[in-house]
Amino acid sequence: MINRFRSWIGPKEREQMSGPAEPSAENVPQHIAIIMDGNGRWAKKLGMPRIVGHQSGMKAVKRATIAADELGVRYLTLYAFSTENWSRPKEEVDFLMRLPQEFLALELEELIAKNVQVRMMGNMENLPEHTLKAMREATRRTQDNTGLVLNFALNYGARRELVEGIREIARSVEAGRIRAEDIDQEMISAHLQSGDMPDPDLLIRTSGELRISNFMLWQIAYSELWFTDAYWPEFSREHLREAVAEYQRRTRRYGGLK
Ligand code: FPP
């Protein structure tokens, strides 16, 4: 059937009809952000406690990092703990707070060897000391690395981030350093915790949920969205490559016409 129409369907349609394509080396998204979801459901499916899902989720973090690096992605932001996640049972929160430390104990040397720069965004105030210590050590030891930026959103909430940023700008207005008219989109972006990073080109969410859940609300204004039913612990190199290939097939119009 496809063959009959080969002469007049374009390469893009042909690719769409023949299943997932491999991503090309051109037009790789600079910044990919991921809402890692479904750890609990994955564990439940296997009759195991939720924390087993989080533990496996940590392995998927490694897979996603390697796959992103391999593709030449510059920034990978992972939503590891939201400001709303504190409402979970204490044992689960404690477990989640130990994961960054465990991940870094296992992987930091390798991340350093791969020239990865570790960063963190979110509210540092009420993170346990041991979590902060591990993250600070990783950010310090990798700060001069020039490869993939692996950015963990930890105790992160976009609305809070916006409130903090806007407060800071308001203080400058109050102090007479700037006028209200000077406030523009660049200024707001610069006052967010993503700082000098470009906005995500591609936002991925796993587990079949179709929500943004207070994640990078300002920064994803023009991001391409990609959803998969796979639970986060199932997320593989192939999922990332499929998402990037799909991204490359889309035409970003930024509200205009192409
Ligand atoms: C959502 O799944 C996932 C989280 C709240 C935690 C995400 C954390 C990891 C994947 C591990 C982080 C690793 C490092 C290195 C920081 P869920 O528990 O909400 O799943 P559910 O919706 O199925 O209940």
Short mmCIF file of C-alpha atoms and ligand atoms in Angstrom, two decimals:
data_model
loop_
_atom_site.label_atom_id
_atom_site.label_comp_id
_atom_site.label_asym_id
_atom_site.label_seq_id
_atom_site.Cartn_x
_atom_site.Cartn_y
_atom_site.Cartn_z
CA MET A 1 0.00 0.00 0.00
CA ILE A 2 2.69 2.45 1.04
CA ASN A 3 4.74 1.52 -2.02
CA ARG A 4 1.90 2.45 -4.39
CA PHE A 5 1.97 6.00 -3.07
CA ARG A 6 5.72 6.33 -2.68
CA SER A 7 6.02 8.52 -5.72
CA TRP A 8 3.86 11.27 -4.33
CA ILE A 9 4.06 11.10 -0.54
CA GLY A 10 6.83 13.24 0.93
CA PRO A 11 9.75 11.87 2.96
CA LYS A 12 8.12 13.13 6.15
CA GLU A 13 4.88 11.22 5.54
CA ARG A 14 6.81 8.14 4.44
CA GLU A 15 8.70 8.18 7.71
CA GLN A 16 5.48 8.59 9.69
CA MET A 17 3.92 5.61 7.91
CA SER A 18 6.86 3.32 8.47
CA GLY A 19 7.02 3.64 12.25
CA PRO A 20 9.42 5.35 14.61
CA ALA A 21 12.45 6.81 12.90
CA GLU A 22 15.92 7.22 14.27
CA PRO A 23 16.70 10.79 15.29
CA SER A 24 18.92 12.72 12.96
CA ALA A 25 22.11 14.46 14.10
CA GLU A 26 20.62 17.78 13.00
CA ASN A 27 18.01 19.75 14.88
CA VAL A 28 18.63 17.93 18.16
CA PRO A 29 16.69 19.69 20.94
CA GLN A 30 19.09 21.78 22.98
CA HIS A 31 17.13 21.38 26.16
CA ILE A 32 14.95 18.41 27.13
CA ALA A 33 12.90 18.49 30.32
CA ILE A 34 11.30 15.36 31.75
CA ILE A 35 8.46 14.83 34.21
CA MET A 36 9.44 11.41 35.51
CA ASP A 37 6.16 9.82 36.49
CA GLY A 38 4.80 6.37 37.27
CA ASN A 39 7.35 4.91 39.67
CA GLY A 40 4.64 3.94 42.16
CA ARG A 41 2.34 2.39 39.54
CA TRP A 42 5.21 0.46 38.02
CA ALA A 43 6.05 -1.05 41.41
CA LYS A 44 2.38 -1.80 42.11
CA LYS A 45 2.07 -3.59 38.79
CA LEU A 46 4.86 -5.89 39.94
CA GLY A 47 3.39 -6.28 43.43
CA MET A 48 6.23 -4.37 45.05
CA PRO A 49 6.40 -1.38 47.42
CA ARG A 50 6.46 2.09 45.85
CA ILE A 51 10.04 2.72 46.91
CA VAL A 52 11.17 -0.10 44.62
CA GLY A 53 9.74 2.00 41.80
CA HIS A 54 11.77 5.00 42.88
CA GLN A 55 14.89 2.88 43.14
CA SER A 56 14.35 1.65 39.58
CA GLY A 57 13.54 5.21 38.55
CA MET A 58 17.08 6.10 39.53
CA LYS A 59 18.41 3.64 36.97
CA ALA A 60 16.20 5.25 34.33
CA VAL A 61 17.81 8.59 35.23
CA LYS A 62 21.15 7.10 34.25
CA ARG A 63 19.76 5.70 30.99
CA ALA A 64 18.17 9.02 30.06
CA THR A 65 21.39 10.90 30.85
CA ILE A 66 23.51 8.62 28.69
CA ALA A 67 20.98 8.71 25.82
CA ALA A 68 20.73 12.52 25.94
CA ASP A 69 24.50 12.89 26.03
CA GLU A 70 24.89 10.50 23.11
CA LEU A 71 22.47 12.58 21.02
CA GLY A 72 24.30 15.81 21.78
CA VAL A 73 21.55 17.36 23.92
CA ARG A 74 23.00 20.33 25.88
CA TYR A 75 20.61 20.47 28.85
CA LEU A 76 18.58 17.74 30.52
CA THR A 77 16.26 18.86 33.31
CA LEU A 78 14.66 16.15 35.45
CA TYR A 79 11.72 16.76 37.80
CA ALA A 80 12.92 14.70 40.76
CA PHE A 81 10.80 16.12 43.61
CA SER A 82 8.05 18.72 43.55
CA THR A 83 7.04 21.14 46.29
CA GLU A 84 3.80 19.10 46.46
CA ASN A 85 5.61 15.77 47.03
CA TRP A 86 6.10 16.59 50.74
CA SER A 87 2.52 15.46 51.33
CA ARG A 88 3.50 11.82 50.71
CA PRO A 89 4.09 9.43 53.63
CA LYS A 90 7.24 10.31 55.55
CA GLU A 91 9.04 7.02 54.71
CA GLU A 92 8.55 7.67 51.01
CA VAL A 93 9.76 11.27 51.27
CA ASP A 94 12.80 10.13 53.27
CA PHE A 95 13.55 7.54 50.63
CA LEU A 96 13.23 10.05 47.80
CA MET A 97 15.53 12.44 49.64
CA ARG A 98 18.21 9.78 49.86
CA LEU A 99 18.12 9.02 46.13
CA PRO A 100 20.18 11.98 44.86
CA GLN A 101 22.88 11.04 47.33
CA GLU A 102 22.77 7.40 46.32
CA PHE A 103 22.75 8.27 42.62
CA LEU A 104 25.74 10.57 43.01
CA ALA A 105 27.66 8.07 45.15
CA LEU A 106 27.27 5.57 42.32
CA GLU A 107 27.60 7.85 39.32
CA LEU A 108 29.47 11.06 40.12
CA GLU A 109 32.89 9.81 39.00
CA GLU A 110 31.41 8.61 35.73
CA LEU A 111 29.57 11.91 35.25
CA ILE A 112 32.84 13.75 35.80
CA ALA A 113 34.61 11.47 33.31
CA LYS A 114 31.85 12.20 30.78
CA ASN A 115 32.28 15.98 31.27
CA VAL A 116 28.69 16.32 32.60
CA GLN A 117 27.85 19.39 34.65
CA VAL A 118 25.41 18.72 37.50
CA ARG A 119 23.05 21.51 38.51
CA MET A 120 20.09 21.83 40.77
CA MET A 121 17.05 24.09 40.85
CA GLY A 122 14.31 24.35 43.45
CA ASN A 123 13.95 25.56 46.98
CA MET A 124 16.99 24.48 48.97
CA GLU A 125 15.63 25.69 52.32
CA ASN A 126 13.89 22.61 53.62
CA LEU A 127 15.96 19.90 51.98
CA PRO A 128 17.69 17.55 54.44
CA GLU A 129 21.34 18.36 55.03
CA HIS A 130 22.54 15.04 53.58
CA THR A 131 20.69 15.68 50.29
CA LEU A 132 22.04 19.20 50.04
CA LYS A 133 25.55 18.11 50.84
CA ALA A 134 25.59 15.50 48.06
CA MET A 135 24.10 17.91 45.52
CA ARG A 136 26.48 20.71 46.49
CA GLU A 137 29.46 18.44 46.19
CA ALA A 138 28.30 17.29 42.74
CA THR A 139 27.66 20.83 41.51
CA ARG A 140 31.00 22.02 42.87
CA ARG A 141 33.01 19.17 41.39
CA THR A 142 31.39 19.45 37.97
CA GLN A 143 31.01 23.23 37.69
CA ASP A 144 33.77 23.62 35.10
CA ASN A 145 32.58 20.71 32.95
CA THR A 146 31.50 21.73 29.49
CA GLY A 147 29.38 18.76 28.37
CA LEU A 148 25.75 17.91 29.04
CA VAL A 149 24.15 19.93 31.84
CA LEU A 150 22.20 17.55 34.06
CA ASN A 151 19.81 19.74 35.99
CA PHE A 152 17.80 18.25 38.86
CA ALA A 153 14.59 20.00 39.84
CA LEU A 154 14.43 19.16 43.50
CA ASN A 155 11.79 20.59 45.82
CA TYR A 156 10.79 22.57 42.76
CA GLY A 157 7.49 24.27 41.97
CA ALA A 158 7.05 26.68 39.07
CA ARG A 159 4.57 28.99 40.75
CA ARG A 160 6.84 29.43 43.73
CA GLU A 161 9.78 30.04 41.40
CA LEU A 162 7.77 32.77 39.65
CA VAL A 163 6.74 34.37 42.95
CA GLU A 164 10.37 34.46 44.13
CA GLY A 165 11.59 35.90 40.83
CA ILE A 166 8.88 38.55 40.70
CA ARG A 167 9.55 39.54 44.32
CA GLU A 168 13.20 40.08 43.50
CA ILE A 169 12.28 42.28 40.54
CA ALA A 170 9.78 44.20 42.71
CA ARG A 171 12.54 44.88 45.23
CA SER A 172 14.64 46.45 42.46
CA VAL A 173 11.69 48.65 41.50
CA GLU A 174 11.13 49.63 45.15
CA ALA A 175 14.79 50.52 45.53
CA GLY A 176 14.59 52.69 42.41
CA ARG A 177 17.18 50.62 40.48
CA ILE A 178 14.72 49.95 37.65
CA ARG A 179 11.33 51.26 36.54
CA ALA A 180 8.26 49.06 36.16
CA GLU A 181 8.45 49.75 32.41
CA ASP A 182 11.89 48.10 32.29
CA ILE A 183 10.40 44.72 33.18
CA ASP A 184 10.30 42.51 30.13
CA GLN A 185 10.24 38.79 29.33
CA GLU A 186 14.03 38.48 29.34
CA MET A 187 14.18 40.00 32.80
CA ILE A 188 11.61 37.57 34.15
CA SER A 189 13.40 34.60 32.53
CA ALA A 190 16.69 35.73 34.07
CA HIS A 191 15.11 35.82 37.53
CA LEU A 192 13.98 32.20 37.36
CA GLN A 193 16.05 29.31 38.65
CA SER A 194 16.71 28.00 35.18
CA GLY A 195 18.82 31.18 34.88
CA ASP A 196 21.01 31.11 31.80
CA MET A 197 19.60 27.87 30.38
CA PRO A 198 17.53 28.13 27.19
CA ASP A 199 13.87 27.19 27.51
CA PRO A 200 13.15 23.47 27.01
CA ASP A 201 12.59 22.62 23.36
CA LEU A 202 11.01 19.32 24.29
CA LEU A 203 9.04 18.33 27.38
CA ILE A 204 8.50 14.64 28.05
CA ARG A 205 6.10 13.12 30.55
CA THR A 206 5.91 9.41 31.24
CA SER A 207 3.13 7.18 32.61
CA GLY A 208 0.25 8.32 30.41
CA GLU A 209 -0.62 11.38 32.50
CA LEU A 210 -1.32 14.46 30.42
CA ARG A 211 -0.52 17.22 32.92
CA ILE A 212 2.20 19.77 33.54
CA SER A 213 2.04 19.57 37.36
CA ASN A 214 3.55 22.96 38.17
CA PHE A 215 6.72 22.28 36.16
CA MET A 216 8.61 25.12 34.41
CA LEU A 217 5.37 26.93 33.55
CA TRP A 218 7.06 30.04 32.16
CA GLN A 219 9.86 28.22 30.35
CA ILE A 220 7.68 25.70 28.46
CA ALA A 221 5.56 28.34 26.71
CA TYR A 222 6.69 27.07 23.28
CA SER A 223 8.06 23.62 24.13
CA GLU A 224 6.99 20.62 22.10
CA LEU A 225 5.22 18.08 24.32
CA TRP A 226 5.73 14.34 24.10
CA PHE A 227 3.86 11.84 26.22
CA THR A 228 4.37 8.12 26.62
CA ASP A 229 2.41 5.46 28.49
CA ALA A 230 5.66 3.89 29.70
CA TYR A 231 6.21 4.22 33.43
CA TRP A 232 9.40 6.07 34.34
CA PRO A 233 11.32 2.92 35.45
CA GLU A 234 10.64 1.53 31.97
CA PHE A 235 12.00 4.60 30.22
CA SER A 236 14.81 3.60 27.88
CA ARG A 237 17.29 5.01 25.42
CA GLU A 238 14.78 4.09 22.69
CA HIS A 239 12.03 6.18 24.30
CA LEU A 240 14.29 9.22 24.33
CA ARG A 241 15.34 8.64 20.75
CA GLU A 242 11.72 8.19 19.70
CA ALA A 243 10.76 11.46 21.42
CA VAL A 244 13.60 13.31 19.69
CA ALA A 245 12.74 11.79 16.29
CA GLU A 246 9.13 12.91 16.76
CA TYR A 247 10.33 16.38 17.80
CA GLN A 248 12.37 16.58 14.62
CA ARG A 249 9.28 15.79 12.53
CA ARG A 250 7.33 18.67 14.01
CA THR A 251 7.36 22.21 12.71
CA ARG A 252 7.72 24.76 15.46
CA ARG A 253 5.81 27.87 14.56
CA TYR A 254 5.98 29.96 17.75
CA GLY A 255 2.52 31.27 16.97
CA GLY A 256 3.52 32.36 13.45
CA LEU A 257 3.23 30.71 10.06
CA LYS A 258 5.83 28.52 8.45
C1 FPP B 1 6.78 10.19 40.22
O1 FPP B 1 6.32 8.88 40.34
C2 FPP B 1 8.15 10.25 40.60
C3 FPP B 1 8.62 10.93 41.67
C4 FPP B 1 7.81 11.73 42.57
C5 FPP B 1 10.03 10.87 42.01
C6 FPP B 1 10.94 10.87 40.86
C7 FPP B 1 12.26 10.41 41.29
C8 FPP B 1 13.01 9.55 40.61
C9 FPP B 1 12.62 9.00 39.32
C10 FPP B 1 14.31 9.15 41.07
C11 FPP B 1 15.17 10.36 41.18
C12 FPP B 1 16.53 10.04 41.09
C13 FPP B 1 17.49 10.93 41.29
C14 FPP B 1 18.84 10.57 40.95
C15 FPP B 1 17.24 12.25 41.89
P1 FPP B 1 5.15 8.60 41.33
O2 FPP B 1 5.70 8.15 42.62
O3 FPP B 1 4.27 9.81 41.44
O4 FPP B 1 4.41 7.45 40.61
P2 FPP B 1 2.83 7.17 40.60
O5 FPP B 1 2.19 8.34 39.93
O6 FPP B 1 2.73 5.93 39.80
O7 FPP B 1 2.40 7.01 42.01
#
